[in-house]
PDB file of C-alpha atoms in Angstrom:
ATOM      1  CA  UNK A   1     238.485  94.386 215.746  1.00  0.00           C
ATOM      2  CA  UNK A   2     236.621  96.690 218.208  1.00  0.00           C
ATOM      3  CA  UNK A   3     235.443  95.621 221.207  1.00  0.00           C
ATOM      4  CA  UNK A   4     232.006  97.159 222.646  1.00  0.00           C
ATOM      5  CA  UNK A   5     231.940 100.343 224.966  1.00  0.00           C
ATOM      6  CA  UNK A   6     230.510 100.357 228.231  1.00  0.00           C
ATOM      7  CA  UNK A   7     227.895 102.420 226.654  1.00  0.00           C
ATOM      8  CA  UNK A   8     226.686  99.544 224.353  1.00  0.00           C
ATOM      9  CA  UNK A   9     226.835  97.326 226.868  1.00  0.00           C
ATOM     10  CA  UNK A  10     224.693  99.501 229.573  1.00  0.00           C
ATOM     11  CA  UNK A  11     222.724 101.211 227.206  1.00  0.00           C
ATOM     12  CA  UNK A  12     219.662  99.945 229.272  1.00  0.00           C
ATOM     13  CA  UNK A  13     220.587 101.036 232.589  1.00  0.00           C
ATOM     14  CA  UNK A  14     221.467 104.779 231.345  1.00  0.00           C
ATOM     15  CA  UNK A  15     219.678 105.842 227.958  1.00  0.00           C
ATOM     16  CA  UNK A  16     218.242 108.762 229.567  1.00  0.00           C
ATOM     17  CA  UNK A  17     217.542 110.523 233.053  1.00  0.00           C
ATOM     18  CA  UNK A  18     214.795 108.743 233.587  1.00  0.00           C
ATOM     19  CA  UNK A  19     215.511 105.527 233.144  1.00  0.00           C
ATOM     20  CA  UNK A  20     213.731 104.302 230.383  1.00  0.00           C
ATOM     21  CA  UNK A  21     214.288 102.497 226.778  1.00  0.00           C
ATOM     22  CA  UNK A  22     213.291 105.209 223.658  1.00  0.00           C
ATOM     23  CA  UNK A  23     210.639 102.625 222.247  1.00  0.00           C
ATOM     24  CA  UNK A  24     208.714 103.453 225.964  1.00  0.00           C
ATOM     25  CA  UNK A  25     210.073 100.447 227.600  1.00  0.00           C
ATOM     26  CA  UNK A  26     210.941 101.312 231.480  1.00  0.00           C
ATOM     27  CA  UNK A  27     213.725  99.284 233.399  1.00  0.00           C
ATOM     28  CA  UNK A  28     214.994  99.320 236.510  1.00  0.00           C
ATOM     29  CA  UNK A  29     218.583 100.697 238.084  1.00  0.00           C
ATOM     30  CA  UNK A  30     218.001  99.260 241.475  1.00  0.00           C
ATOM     31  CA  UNK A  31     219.909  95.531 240.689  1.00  0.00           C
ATOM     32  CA  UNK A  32     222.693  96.355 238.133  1.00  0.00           C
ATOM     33  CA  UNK A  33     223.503  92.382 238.049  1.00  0.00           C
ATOM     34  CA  UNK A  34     219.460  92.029 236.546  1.00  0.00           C
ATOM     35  CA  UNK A  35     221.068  90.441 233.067  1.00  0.00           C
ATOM     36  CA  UNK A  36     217.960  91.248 230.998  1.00  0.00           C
ATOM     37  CA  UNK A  37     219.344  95.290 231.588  1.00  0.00           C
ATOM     38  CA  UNK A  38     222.734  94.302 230.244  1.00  0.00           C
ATOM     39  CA  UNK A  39     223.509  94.378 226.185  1.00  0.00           C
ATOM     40  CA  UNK A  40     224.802  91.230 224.105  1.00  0.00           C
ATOM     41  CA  UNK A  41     226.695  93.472 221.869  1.00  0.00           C
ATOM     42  CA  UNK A  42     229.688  91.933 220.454  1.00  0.00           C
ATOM     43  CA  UNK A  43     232.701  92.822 219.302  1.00  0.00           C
ATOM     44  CA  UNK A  44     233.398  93.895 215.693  1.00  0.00           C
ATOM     45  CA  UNK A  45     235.531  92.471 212.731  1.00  0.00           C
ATOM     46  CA  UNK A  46     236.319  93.998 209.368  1.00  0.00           C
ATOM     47  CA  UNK A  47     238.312  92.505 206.298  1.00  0.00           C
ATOM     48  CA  UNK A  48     239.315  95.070 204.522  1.00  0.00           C
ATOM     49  CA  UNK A  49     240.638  94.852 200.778  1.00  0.00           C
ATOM     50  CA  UNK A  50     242.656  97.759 199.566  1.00  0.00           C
ATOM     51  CA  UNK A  51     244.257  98.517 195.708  1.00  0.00           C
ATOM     52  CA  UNK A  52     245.986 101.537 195.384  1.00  0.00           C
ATOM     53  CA  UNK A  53     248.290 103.897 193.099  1.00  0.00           C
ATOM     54  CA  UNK A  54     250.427 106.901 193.461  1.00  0.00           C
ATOM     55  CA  UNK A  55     250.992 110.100 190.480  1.00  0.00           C
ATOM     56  CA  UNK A  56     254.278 111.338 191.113  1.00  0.00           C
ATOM     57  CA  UNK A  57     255.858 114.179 188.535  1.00  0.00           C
ATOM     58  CA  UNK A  58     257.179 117.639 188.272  1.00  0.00           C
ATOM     59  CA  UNK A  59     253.848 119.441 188.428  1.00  0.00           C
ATOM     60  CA  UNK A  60     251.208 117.063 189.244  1.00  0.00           C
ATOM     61  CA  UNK A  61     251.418 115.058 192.414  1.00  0.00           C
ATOM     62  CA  UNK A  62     248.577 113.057 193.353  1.00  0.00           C
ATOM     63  CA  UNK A  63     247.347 109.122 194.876  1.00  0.00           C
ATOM     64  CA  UNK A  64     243.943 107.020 194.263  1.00  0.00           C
ATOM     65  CA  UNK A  65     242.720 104.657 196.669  1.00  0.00           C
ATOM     66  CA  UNK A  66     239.561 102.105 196.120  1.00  0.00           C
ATOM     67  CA  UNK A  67     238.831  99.670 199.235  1.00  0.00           C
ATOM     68  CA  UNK A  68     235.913  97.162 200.176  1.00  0.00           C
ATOM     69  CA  UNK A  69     235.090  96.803 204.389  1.00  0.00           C
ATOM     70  CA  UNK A  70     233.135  93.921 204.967  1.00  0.00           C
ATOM     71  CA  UNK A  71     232.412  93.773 208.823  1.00  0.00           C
ATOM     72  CA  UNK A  72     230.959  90.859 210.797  1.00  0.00           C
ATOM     73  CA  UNK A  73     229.151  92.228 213.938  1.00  0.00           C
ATOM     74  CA  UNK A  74     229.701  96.224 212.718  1.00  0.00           C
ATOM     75  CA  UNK A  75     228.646  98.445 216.565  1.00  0.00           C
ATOM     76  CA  UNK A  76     226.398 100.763 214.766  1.00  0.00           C
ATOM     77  CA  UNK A  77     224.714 103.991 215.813  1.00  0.00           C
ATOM     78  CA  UNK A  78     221.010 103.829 216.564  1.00  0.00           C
ATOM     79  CA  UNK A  79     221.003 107.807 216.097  1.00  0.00           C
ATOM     80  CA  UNK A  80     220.068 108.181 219.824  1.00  0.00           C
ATOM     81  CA  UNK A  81     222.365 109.621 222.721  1.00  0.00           C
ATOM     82  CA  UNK A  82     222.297 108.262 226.966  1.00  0.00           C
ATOM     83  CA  UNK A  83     221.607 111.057 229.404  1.00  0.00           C
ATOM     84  CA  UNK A  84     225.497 112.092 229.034  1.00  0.00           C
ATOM     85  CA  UNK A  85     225.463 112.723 225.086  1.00  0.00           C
ATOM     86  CA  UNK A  86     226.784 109.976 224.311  1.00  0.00           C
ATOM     87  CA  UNK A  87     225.993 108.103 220.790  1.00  0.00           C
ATOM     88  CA  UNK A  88     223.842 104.592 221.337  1.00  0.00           C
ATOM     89  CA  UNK A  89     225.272 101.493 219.411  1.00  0.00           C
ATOM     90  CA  UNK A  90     224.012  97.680 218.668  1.00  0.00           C
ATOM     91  CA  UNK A  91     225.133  95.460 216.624  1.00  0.00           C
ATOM     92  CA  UNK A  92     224.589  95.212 212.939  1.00  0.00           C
ATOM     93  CA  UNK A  93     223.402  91.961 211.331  1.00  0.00           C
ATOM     94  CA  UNK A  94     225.525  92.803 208.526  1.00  0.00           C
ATOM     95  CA  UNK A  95     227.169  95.387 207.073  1.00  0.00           C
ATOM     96  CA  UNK A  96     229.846  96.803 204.101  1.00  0.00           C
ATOM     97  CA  UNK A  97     231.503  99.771 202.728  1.00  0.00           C
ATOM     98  CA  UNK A  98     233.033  99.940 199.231  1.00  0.00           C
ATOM     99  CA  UNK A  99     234.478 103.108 197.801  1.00  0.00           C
ATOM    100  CA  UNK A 100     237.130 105.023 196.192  1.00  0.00           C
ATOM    101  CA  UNK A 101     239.208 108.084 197.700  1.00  0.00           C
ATOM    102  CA  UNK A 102     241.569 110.315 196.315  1.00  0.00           C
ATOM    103  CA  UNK A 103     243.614 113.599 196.205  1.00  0.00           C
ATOM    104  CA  UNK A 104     245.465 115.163 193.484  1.00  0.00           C
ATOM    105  CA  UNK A 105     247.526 118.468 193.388  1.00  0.00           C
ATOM    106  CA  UNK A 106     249.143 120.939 190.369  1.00  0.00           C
ATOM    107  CA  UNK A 107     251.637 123.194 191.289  1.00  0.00           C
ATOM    108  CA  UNK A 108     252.469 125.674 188.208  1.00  0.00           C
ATOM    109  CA  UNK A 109     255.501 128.258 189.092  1.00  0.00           C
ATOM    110  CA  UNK A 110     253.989 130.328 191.825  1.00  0.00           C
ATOM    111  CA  UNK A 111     250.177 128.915 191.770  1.00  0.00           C
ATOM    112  CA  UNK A 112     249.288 125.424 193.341  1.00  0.00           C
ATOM    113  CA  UNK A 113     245.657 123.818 193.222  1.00  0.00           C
ATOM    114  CA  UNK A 114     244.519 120.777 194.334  1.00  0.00           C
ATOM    115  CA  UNK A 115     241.405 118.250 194.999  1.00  0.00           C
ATOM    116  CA  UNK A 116     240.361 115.498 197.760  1.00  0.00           C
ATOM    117  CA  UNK A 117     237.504 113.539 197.426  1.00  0.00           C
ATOM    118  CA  UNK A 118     235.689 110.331 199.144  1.00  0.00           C
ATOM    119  CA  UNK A 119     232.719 108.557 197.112  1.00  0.00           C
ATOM    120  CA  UNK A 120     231.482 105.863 198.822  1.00  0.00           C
ATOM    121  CA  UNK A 121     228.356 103.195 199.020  1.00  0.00           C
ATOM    122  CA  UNK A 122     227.628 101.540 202.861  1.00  0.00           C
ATOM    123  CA  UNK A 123     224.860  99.518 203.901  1.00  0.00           C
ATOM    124  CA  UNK A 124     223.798  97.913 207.250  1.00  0.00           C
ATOM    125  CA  UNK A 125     221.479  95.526 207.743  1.00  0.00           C
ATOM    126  CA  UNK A 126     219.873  96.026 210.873  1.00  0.00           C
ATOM    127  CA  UNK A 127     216.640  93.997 212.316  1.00  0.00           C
ATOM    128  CA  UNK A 128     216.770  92.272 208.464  1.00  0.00           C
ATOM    129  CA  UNK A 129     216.627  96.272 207.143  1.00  0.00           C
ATOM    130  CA  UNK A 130     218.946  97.443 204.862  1.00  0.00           C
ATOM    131  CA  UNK A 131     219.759 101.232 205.048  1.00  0.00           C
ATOM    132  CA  UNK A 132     222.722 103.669 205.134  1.00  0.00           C
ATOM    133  CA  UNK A 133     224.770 103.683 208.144  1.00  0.00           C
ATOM    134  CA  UNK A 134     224.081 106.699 210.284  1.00  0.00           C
ATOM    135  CA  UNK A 135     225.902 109.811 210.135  1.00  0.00           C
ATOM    136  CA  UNK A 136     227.715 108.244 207.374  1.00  0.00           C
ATOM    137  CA  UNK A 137     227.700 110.592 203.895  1.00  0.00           C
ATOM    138  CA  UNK A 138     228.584 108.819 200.492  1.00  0.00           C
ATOM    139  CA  UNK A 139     230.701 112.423 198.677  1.00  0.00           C
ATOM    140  CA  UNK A 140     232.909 114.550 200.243  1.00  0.00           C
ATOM    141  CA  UNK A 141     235.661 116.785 198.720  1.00  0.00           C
ATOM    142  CA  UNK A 142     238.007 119.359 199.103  1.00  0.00           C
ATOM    143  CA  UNK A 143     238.678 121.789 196.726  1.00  0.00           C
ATOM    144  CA  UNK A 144     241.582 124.328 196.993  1.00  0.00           C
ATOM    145  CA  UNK A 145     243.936 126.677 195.908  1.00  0.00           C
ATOM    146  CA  UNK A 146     247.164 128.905 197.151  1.00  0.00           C
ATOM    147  CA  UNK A 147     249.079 131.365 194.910  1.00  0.00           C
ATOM    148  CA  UNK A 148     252.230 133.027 196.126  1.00  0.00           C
ATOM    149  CA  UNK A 149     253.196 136.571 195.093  1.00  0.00           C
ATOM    150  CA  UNK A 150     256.552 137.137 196.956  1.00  0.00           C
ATOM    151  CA  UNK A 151     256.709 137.452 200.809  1.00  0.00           C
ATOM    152  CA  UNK A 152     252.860 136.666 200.613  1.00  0.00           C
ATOM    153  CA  UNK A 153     250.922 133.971 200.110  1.00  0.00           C
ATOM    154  CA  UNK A 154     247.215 133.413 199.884  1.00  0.00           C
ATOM    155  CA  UNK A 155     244.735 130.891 199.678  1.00  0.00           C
ATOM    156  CA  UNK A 156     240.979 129.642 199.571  1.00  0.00           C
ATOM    157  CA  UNK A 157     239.498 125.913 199.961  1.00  0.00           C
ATOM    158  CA  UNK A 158     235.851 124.479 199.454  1.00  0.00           C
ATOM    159  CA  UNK A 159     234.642 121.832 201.317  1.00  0.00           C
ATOM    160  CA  UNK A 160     231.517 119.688 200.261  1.00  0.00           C
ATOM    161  CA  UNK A 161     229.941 116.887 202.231  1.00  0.00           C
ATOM    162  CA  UNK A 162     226.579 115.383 200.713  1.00  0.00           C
ATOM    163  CA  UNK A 163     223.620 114.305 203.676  1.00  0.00           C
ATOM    164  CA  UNK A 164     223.429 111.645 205.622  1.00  0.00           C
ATOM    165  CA  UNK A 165     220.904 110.243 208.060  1.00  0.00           C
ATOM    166  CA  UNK A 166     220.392 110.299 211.327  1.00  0.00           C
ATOM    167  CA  UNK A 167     218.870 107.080 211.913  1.00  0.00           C
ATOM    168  CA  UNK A 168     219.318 103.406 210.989  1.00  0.00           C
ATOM    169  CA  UNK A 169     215.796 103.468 209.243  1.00  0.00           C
ATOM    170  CA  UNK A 170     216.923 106.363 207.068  1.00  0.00           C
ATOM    171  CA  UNK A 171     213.909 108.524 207.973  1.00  0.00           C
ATOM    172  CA  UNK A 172     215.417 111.786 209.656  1.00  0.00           C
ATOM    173  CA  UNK A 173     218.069 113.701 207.399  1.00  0.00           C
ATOM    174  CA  UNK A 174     221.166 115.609 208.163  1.00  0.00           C
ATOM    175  CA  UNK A 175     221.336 117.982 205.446  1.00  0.00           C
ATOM    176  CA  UNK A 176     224.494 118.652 202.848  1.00  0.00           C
ATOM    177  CA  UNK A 177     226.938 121.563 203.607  1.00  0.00           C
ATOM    178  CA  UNK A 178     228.799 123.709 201.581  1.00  0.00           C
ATOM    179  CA  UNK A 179     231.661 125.760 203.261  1.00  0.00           C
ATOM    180  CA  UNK A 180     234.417 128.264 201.915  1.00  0.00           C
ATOM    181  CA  UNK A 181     237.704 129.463 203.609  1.00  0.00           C
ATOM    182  CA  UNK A 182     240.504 131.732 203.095  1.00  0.00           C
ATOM    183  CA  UNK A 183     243.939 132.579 204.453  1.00  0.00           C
ATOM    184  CA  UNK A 184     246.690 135.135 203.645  1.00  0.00           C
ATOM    185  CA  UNK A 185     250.083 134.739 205.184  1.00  0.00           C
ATOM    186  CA  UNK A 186     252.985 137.074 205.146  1.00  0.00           C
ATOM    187  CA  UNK A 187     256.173 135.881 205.544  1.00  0.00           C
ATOM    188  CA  UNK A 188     259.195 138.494 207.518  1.00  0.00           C
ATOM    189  CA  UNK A 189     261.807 136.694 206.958  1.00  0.00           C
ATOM    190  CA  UNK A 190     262.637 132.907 206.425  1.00  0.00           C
ATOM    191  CA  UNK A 191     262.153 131.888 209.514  1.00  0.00           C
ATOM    192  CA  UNK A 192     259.380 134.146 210.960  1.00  0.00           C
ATOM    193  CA  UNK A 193     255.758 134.253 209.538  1.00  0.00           C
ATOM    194  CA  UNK A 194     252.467 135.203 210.514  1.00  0.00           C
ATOM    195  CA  UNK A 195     249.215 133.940 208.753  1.00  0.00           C
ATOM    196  CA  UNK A 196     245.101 134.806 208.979  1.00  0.00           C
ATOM    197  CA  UNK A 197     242.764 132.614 208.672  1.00  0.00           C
ATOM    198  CA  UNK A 198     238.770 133.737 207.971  1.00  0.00           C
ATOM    199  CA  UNK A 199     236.800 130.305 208.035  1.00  0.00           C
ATOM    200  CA  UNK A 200     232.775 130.224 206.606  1.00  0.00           C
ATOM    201  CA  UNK A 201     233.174 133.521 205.089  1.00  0.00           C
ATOM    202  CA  UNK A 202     229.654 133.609 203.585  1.00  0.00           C
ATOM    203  CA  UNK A 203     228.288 132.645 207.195  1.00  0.00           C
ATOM    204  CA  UNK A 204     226.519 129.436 206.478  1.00  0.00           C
ATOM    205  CA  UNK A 205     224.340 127.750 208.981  1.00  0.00           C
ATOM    206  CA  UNK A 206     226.165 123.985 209.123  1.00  0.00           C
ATOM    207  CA  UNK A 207     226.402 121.058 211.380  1.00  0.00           C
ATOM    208  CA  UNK A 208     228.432 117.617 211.257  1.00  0.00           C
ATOM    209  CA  UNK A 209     225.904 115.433 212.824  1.00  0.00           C
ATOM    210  CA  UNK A 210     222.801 115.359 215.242  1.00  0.00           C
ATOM    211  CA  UNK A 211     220.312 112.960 216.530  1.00  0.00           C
ATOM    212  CA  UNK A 212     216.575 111.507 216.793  1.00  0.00           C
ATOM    213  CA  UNK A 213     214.823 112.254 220.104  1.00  0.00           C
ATOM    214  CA  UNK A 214     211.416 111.343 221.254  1.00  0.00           C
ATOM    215  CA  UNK A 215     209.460 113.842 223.689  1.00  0.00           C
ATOM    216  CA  UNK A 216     209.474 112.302 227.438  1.00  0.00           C
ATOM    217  CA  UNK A 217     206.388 112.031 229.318  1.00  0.00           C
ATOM    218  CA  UNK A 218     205.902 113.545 233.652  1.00  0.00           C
ATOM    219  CA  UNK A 219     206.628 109.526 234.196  1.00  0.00           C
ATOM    220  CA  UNK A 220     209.462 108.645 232.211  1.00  0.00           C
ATOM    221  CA  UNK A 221     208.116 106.691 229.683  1.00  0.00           C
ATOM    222  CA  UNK A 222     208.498 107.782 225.629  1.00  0.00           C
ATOM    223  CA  UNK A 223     206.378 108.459 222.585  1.00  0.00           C
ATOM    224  CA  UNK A 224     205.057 110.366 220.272  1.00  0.00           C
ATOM    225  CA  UNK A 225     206.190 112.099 216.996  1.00  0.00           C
ATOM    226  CA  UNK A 226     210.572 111.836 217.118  1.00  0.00           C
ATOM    227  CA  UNK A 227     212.101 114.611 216.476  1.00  0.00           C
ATOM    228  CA  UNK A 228     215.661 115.572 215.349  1.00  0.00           C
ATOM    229  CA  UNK A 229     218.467 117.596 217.153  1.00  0.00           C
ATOM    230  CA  UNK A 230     221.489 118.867 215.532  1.00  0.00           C
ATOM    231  CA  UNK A 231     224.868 120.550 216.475  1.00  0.00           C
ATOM    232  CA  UNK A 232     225.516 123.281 214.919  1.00  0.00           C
ATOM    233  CA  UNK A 233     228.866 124.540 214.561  1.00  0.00           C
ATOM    234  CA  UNK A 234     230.170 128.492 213.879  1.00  0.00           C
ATOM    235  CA  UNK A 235     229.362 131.327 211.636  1.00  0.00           C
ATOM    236  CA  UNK A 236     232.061 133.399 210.038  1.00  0.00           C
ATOM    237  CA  UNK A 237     234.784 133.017 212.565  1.00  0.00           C
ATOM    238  CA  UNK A 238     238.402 134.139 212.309  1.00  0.00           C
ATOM    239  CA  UNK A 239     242.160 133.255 214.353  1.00  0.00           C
ATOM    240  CA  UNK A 240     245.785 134.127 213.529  1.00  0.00           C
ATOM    241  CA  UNK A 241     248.636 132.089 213.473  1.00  0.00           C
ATOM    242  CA  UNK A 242     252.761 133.515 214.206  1.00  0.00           C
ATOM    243  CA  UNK A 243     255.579 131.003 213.083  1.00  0.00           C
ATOM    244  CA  UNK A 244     259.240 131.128 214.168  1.00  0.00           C
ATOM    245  CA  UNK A 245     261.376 128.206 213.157  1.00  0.00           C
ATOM    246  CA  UNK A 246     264.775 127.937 214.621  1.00  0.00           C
TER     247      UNK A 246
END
């Protein structure tokens, strides 16, 4: 179980700066014991069903996993942040996740490749509205490889995640990403290596997750057309790693 967060539970009393409720609704901070500005989120249970199996042989290694989540009282993310950037949750009037993950791996004399993938279907019911959970994509996989050619090694992986939304009513969307990254190593002796790695190499604008905002008016209130913020994360970027095992 999960019990809610101060932030659930005082979402009223510090959503934003100016002390009002994203649907326009002002409150008040001057009595904090007022019990119509504190939440009646509940905690959160999940029964979770699991059947798995394992590949295990001299060149292909591997495991498949499918599971079913059914929560009672799921904290969910309304897509919105409090003044400190932190995500908003409420409780779900119902809600599941059913899906099947994996990762399998081929090592052939001196090359090695290898897949991970999650494919899922979630719902939450949320004010009697089904939707997909926020922030919450249904494919993502790894592909990669690494070949070794005597003291050096190198390697490449390709990461897909599919979109997801930003909200509960499925409205705003955080777009797919594709994203490539290599790495060469070079190895001195047994016991001493050093190894580059070169993430994004074709540059890709990308981000992992955002939010829905709605523009604040001179007296605190909210409305108007939402709009959606995201955070983006880095270019082409690059670090170096030195190894010494003793």
């Amino acid at each position: 179980s999960r019990e809610p967060s101060r932030t659930n539970l005082l979402f009223k009393l510090d959503n934003t700066p100016d002390n009002y409720i994203t649907d326009g609704t002002p409150v008040s901070t001057d009595n904090i014991s007022n019990q119509s500005q504190i939440s009646n989120t509940k905690y959160e249970t999940v029964r979770d069903l699991e059947l798995g199996t394992k590949i295990i042989s001299k060149y292909l290694n591997g495991s498949f996993n499918g599971y079913y989540m059914h929560f009672t009282d799921e904290i969910v993310s309304i897509g919105q942040l409090n003044s400190m950037g932190i995500a908003l949750g409420t409780n779900a009037d119902k809600s599941y996740r059913l899906g099947i993950e994996g990762d399998l791996t081929l090592k052939v004399k001196k090359l090695e490749v290898g897949s991970s993938f999650n494919f899922s279907k979630n719902k939450v019911w949320l004010n009697d509205v089904k939707s997909e959970p926020v922030l919450t994509p249904n494919f993502i996989s790894n592909l990669f490889t690494n070949y070794k050619l005597g003291k050096i090694e190198v390697g490449a992986n390709y990461k897909y995640v599919a979109q997801s939304f930003l909200d509960n009513s499925n409205n705003f969307i955080c777009p797919e990403y594709h994203l490539v990254d290599t790495n060469i190593s070079y190895n001195f002796r047994n016991s001493t290596s050093v190894k580059l790695f070169v993430n994004n190499i074709l540059n890709k604008n990308w981000t992992t997750g955002g939010s829905v905002g709605y523009p604040t008016n001179p007296d605190g209130s909210s409305n108007g057309t939402p709009y959606r913020s995201f955070y983006y994360t880095a270019g082409t970027n690059f670090y170096v790693t030195f190894n010494y095992k003793f």
